[in-house]
Tab-separated table of C-alpha atoms in Angstrom:
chain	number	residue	atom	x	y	z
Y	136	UNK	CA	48.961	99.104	139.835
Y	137	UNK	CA	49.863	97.359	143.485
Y	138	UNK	CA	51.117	94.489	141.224
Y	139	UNK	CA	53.234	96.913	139.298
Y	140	UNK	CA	54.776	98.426	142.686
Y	141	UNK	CA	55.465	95.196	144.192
Y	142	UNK	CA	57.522	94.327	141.027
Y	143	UNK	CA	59.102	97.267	141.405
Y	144	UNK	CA	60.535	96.581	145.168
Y	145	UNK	CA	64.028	97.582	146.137
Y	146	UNK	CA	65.205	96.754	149.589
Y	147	UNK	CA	67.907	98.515	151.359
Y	148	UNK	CA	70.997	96.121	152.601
Y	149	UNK	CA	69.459	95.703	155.735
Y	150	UNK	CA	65.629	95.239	154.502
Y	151	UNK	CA	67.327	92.297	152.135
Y	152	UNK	CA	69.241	90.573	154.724
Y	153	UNK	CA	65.618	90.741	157.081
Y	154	UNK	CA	63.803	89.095	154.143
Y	155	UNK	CA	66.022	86.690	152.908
Y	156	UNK	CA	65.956	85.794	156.622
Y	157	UNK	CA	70.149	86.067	156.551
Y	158	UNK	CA	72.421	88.637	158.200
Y	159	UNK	CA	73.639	91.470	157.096
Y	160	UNK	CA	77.556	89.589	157.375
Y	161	UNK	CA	76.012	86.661	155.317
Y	162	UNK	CA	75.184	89.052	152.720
Y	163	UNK	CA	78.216	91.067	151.917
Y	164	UNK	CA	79.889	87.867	152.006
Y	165	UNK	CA	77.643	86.293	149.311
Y	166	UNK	CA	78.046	89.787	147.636
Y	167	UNK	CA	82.054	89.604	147.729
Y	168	UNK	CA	81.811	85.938	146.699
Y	169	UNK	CA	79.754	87.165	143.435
Y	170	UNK	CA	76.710	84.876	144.774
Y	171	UNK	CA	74.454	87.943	143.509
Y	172	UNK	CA	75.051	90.531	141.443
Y	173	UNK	CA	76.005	94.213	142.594
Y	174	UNK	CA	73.236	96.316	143.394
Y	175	UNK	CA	71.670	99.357	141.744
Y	176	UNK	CA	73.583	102.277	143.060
Y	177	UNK	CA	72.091	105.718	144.157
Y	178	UNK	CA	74.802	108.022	145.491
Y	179	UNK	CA	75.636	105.807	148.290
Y	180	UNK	CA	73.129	103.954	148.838
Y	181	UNK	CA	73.046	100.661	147.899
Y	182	UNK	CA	69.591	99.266	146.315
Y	183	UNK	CA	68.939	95.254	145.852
Y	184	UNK	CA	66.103	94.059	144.213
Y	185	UNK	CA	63.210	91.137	144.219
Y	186	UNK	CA	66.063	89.009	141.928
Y	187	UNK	CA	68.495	89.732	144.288
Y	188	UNK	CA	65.981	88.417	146.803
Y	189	UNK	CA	65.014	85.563	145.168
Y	190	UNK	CA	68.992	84.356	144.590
Y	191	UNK	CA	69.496	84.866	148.184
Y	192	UNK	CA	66.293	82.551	148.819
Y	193	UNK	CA	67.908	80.417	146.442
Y	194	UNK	CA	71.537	79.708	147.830
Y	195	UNK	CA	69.524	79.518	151.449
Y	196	UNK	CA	67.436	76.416	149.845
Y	197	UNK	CA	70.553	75.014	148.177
Y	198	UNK	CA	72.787	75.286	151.438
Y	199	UNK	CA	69.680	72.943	153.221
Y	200	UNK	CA	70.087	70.677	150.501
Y	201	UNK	CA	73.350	70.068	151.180
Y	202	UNK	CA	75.253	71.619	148.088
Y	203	UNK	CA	78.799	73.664	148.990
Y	204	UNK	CA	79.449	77.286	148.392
Y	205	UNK	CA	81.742	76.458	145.836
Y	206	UNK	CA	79.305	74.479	143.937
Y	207	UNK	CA	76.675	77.105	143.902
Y	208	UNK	CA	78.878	79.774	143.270
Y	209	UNK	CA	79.440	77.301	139.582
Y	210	UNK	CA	75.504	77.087	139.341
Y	211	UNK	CA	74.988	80.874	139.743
Y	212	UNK	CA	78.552	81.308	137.107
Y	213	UNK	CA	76.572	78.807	134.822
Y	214	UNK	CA	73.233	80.621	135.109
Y	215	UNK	CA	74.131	83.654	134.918
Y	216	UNK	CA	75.971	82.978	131.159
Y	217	UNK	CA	73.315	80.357	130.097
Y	218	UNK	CA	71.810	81.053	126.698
Y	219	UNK	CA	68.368	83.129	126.398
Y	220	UNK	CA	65.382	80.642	126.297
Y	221	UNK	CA	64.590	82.757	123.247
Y	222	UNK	CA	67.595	81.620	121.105
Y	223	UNK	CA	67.004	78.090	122.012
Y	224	UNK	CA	63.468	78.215	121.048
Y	225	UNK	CA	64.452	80.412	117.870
Y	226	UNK	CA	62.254	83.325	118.073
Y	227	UNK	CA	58.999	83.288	115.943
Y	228	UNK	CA	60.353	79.862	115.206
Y	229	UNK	CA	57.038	76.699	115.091
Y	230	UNK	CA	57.557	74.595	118.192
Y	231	UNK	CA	55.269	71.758	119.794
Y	232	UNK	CA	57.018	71.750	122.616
Y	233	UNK	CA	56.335	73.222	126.157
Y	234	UNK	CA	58.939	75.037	127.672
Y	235	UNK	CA	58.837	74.585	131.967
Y	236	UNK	CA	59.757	77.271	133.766
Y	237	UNK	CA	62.126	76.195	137.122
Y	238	UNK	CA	63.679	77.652	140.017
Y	239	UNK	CA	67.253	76.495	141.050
Y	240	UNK	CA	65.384	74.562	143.978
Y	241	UNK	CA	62.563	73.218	141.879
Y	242	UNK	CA	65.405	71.680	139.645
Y	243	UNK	CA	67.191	70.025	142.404
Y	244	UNK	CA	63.816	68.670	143.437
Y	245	UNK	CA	63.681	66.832	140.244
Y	246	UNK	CA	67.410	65.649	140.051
Y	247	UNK	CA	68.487	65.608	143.711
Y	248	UNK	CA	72.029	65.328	144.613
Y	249	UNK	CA	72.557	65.130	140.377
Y	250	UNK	CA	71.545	68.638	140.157
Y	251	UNK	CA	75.208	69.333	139.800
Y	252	UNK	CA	77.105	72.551	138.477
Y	253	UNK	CA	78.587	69.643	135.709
Y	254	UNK	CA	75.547	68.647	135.305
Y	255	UNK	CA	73.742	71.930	135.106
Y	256	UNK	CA	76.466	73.415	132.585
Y	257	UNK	CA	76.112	70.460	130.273
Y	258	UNK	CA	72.211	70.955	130.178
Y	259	UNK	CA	72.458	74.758	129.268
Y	260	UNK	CA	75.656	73.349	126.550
Y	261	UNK	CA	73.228	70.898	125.408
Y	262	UNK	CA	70.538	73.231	124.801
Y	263	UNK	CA	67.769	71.615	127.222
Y	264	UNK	CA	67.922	74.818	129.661
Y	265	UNK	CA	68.503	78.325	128.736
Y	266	UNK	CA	67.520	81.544	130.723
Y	267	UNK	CA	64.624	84.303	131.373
Y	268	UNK	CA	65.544	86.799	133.433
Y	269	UNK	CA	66.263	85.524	136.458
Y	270	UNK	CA	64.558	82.011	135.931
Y	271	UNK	CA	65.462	78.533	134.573
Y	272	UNK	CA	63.746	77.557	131.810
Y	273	UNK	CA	63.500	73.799	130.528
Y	274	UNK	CA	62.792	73.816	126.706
Y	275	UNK	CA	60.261	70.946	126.546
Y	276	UNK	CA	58.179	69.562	129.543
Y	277	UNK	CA	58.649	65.788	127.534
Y	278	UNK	CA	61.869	65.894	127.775
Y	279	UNK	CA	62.012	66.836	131.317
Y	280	UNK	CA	59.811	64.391	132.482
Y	281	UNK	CA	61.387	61.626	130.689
Y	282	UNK	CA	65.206	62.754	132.129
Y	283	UNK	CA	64.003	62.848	135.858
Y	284	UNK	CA	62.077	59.240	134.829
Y	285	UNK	CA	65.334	57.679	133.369
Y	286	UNK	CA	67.045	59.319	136.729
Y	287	UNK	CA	64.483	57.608	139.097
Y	288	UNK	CA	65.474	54.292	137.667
Y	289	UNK	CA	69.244	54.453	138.257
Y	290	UNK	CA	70.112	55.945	135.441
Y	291	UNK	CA	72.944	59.010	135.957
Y	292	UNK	CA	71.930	62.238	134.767
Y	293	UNK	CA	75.250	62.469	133.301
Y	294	UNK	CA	74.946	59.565	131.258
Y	295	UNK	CA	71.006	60.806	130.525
Y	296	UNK	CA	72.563	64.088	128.727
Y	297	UNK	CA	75.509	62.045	127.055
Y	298	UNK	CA	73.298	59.914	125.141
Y	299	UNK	CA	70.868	63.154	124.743
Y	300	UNK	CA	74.014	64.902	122.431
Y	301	UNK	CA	73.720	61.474	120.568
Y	302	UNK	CA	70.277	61.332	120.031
Y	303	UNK	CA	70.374	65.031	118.739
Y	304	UNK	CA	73.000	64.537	115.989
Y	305	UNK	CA	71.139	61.569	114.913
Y	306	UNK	CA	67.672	63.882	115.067
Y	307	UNK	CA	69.251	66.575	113.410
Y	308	UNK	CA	70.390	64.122	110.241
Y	309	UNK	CA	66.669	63.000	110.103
Y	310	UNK	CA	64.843	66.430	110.103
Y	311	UNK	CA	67.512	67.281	107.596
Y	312	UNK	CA	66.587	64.107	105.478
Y	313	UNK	CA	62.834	64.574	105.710
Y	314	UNK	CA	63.228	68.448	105.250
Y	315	UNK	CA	65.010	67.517	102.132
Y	316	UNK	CA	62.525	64.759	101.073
Y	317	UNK	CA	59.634	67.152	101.107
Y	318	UNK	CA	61.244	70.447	100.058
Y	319	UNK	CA	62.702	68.912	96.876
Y	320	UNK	CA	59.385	68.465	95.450
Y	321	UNK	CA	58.485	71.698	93.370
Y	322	UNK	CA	56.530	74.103	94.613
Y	323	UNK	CA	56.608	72.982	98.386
Y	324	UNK	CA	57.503	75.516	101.326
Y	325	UNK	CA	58.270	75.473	104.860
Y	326	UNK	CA	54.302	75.532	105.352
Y	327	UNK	CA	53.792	72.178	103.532
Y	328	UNK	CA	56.684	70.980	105.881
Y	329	UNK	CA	55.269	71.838	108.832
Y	330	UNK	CA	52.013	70.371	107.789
Y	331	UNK	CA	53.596	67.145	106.956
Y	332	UNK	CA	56.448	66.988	110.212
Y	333	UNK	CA	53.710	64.329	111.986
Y	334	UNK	CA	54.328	62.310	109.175
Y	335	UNK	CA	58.206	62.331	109.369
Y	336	UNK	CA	57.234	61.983	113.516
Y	337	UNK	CA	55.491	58.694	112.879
Y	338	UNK	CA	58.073	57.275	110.513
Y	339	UNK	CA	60.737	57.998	113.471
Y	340	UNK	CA	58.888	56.443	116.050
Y	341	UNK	CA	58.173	53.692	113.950
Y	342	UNK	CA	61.423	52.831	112.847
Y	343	UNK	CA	62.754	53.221	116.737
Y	344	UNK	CA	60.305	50.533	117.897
Y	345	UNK	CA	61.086	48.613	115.209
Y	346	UNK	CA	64.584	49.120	116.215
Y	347	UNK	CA	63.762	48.012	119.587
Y	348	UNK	CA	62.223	45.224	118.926
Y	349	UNK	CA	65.427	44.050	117.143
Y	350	UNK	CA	67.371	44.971	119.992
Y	351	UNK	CA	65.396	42.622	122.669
Y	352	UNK	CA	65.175	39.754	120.051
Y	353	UNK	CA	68.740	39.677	119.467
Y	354	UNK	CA	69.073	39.739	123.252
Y	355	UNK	CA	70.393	43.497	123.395
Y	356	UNK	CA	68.748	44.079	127.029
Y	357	UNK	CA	71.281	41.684	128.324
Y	358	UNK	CA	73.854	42.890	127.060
Y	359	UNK	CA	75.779	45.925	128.768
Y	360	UNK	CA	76.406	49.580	128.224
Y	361	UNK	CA	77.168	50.567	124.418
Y	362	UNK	CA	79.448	53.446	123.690
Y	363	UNK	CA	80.951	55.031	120.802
């Protein structure tokens, strides 16, 4: 029940501005600036709650980080219309992946001065961030942890999630082919396709180091950036 009530929390202005360790100034400005959203009315009182609190915390952490008003004001915009994790996911839908849930500071720990509102709208466009309630949610911890890798060796996020739209219209034509392959046969269902996707997984990653290997024998690592 305590759990419950602390959930529950509403602050007056003043009890918000105390917490979030701001003044009361800072907050009506970040309130006129639509940093937050408006607060539960009750005649005239004003009531904020703990996501109200935990933006404030947010913008506090961003500010020490270095990013502008202006550019937070995009990432709260951007968050704030970001797809449900749920309709990324595809409710009910079979998934192997592990979504990761983040904080706005947690995902500038990982990206740095690349967690960008550009960079952070093309994410949610892309599909590898959506929303729940008031928290950032990744869609797979693999692919998280192989963006931030590619980052920490030079690469720019931008150019990370550029070559991520590629890689999922070429993904997309192979589950299509595979799904296809299998469900053409009589009598098979999406049950005997999920059964047999490590199959069509093996045959991808096969074919991609494979492909690799071309690429470094025909001296492809020395050659420079490839766009289409």
């Amino acid at each position: 029940m305590a759990e419950k009530a602390e959930q529950k929390r509403e602050y007056r202005m003043e009890e918000l501005a105390e917490e979030a360790g701001i003044t009361v100034r800072t907050l009506r400005f970040y309130r006129e600036r639509k940093l937050i959203h408006p607060p539960r009315r009750e005649g005239r009182i004003a009531w904020y709650d703990e996501t109200h609190l935990a933006r404030l915390r947010t913008i506090s952490a961003l500010l020490e980080r270095g990013h502008t008003l202006s550019g937070i004001a995009e990432l709260a915009e951007a968050f704030d219309h970001g797809r449900n994790v749920g309709e990324l996911l595809g409710l009910g839908a079979p998934t192997e992946e592990t979504p990761v849930r983040l904080t706005p500071e947690a995902l500038a720990d990982y990206f740095g001065d690349q967690a960008t509102p550009e960079n952070f709208a093309a994410s949610l466009e892309l599909g590898y961030l959506g929303t729940d309630g008031g928290e950032i949610v990744h869609i797979s911890r693999r692919l998280l942890d192989v963006t931030a890798a590619l980052v920490r060796e030079g690469i720019p996020l931008a150019d990370v999630l550029s070559a991520g739209r590629r890689v999922r219209a070429h993904t997309d034509a192979l589950a299509e082919l595979f799904t296809d392959l299998v469900l053409a046969q009589g009598g098979r269902t999406a049950a005997d396709l999920q059964r047999l996707r490590p199959l069509a997984k093996s045959v991808v990653e096969a074919e991609l180091s494979m492909a690799m290997d071309r690429r470094l024998q025909a001296g492809g690592g020395d050659q420079g950036p490839q766009r289409s």
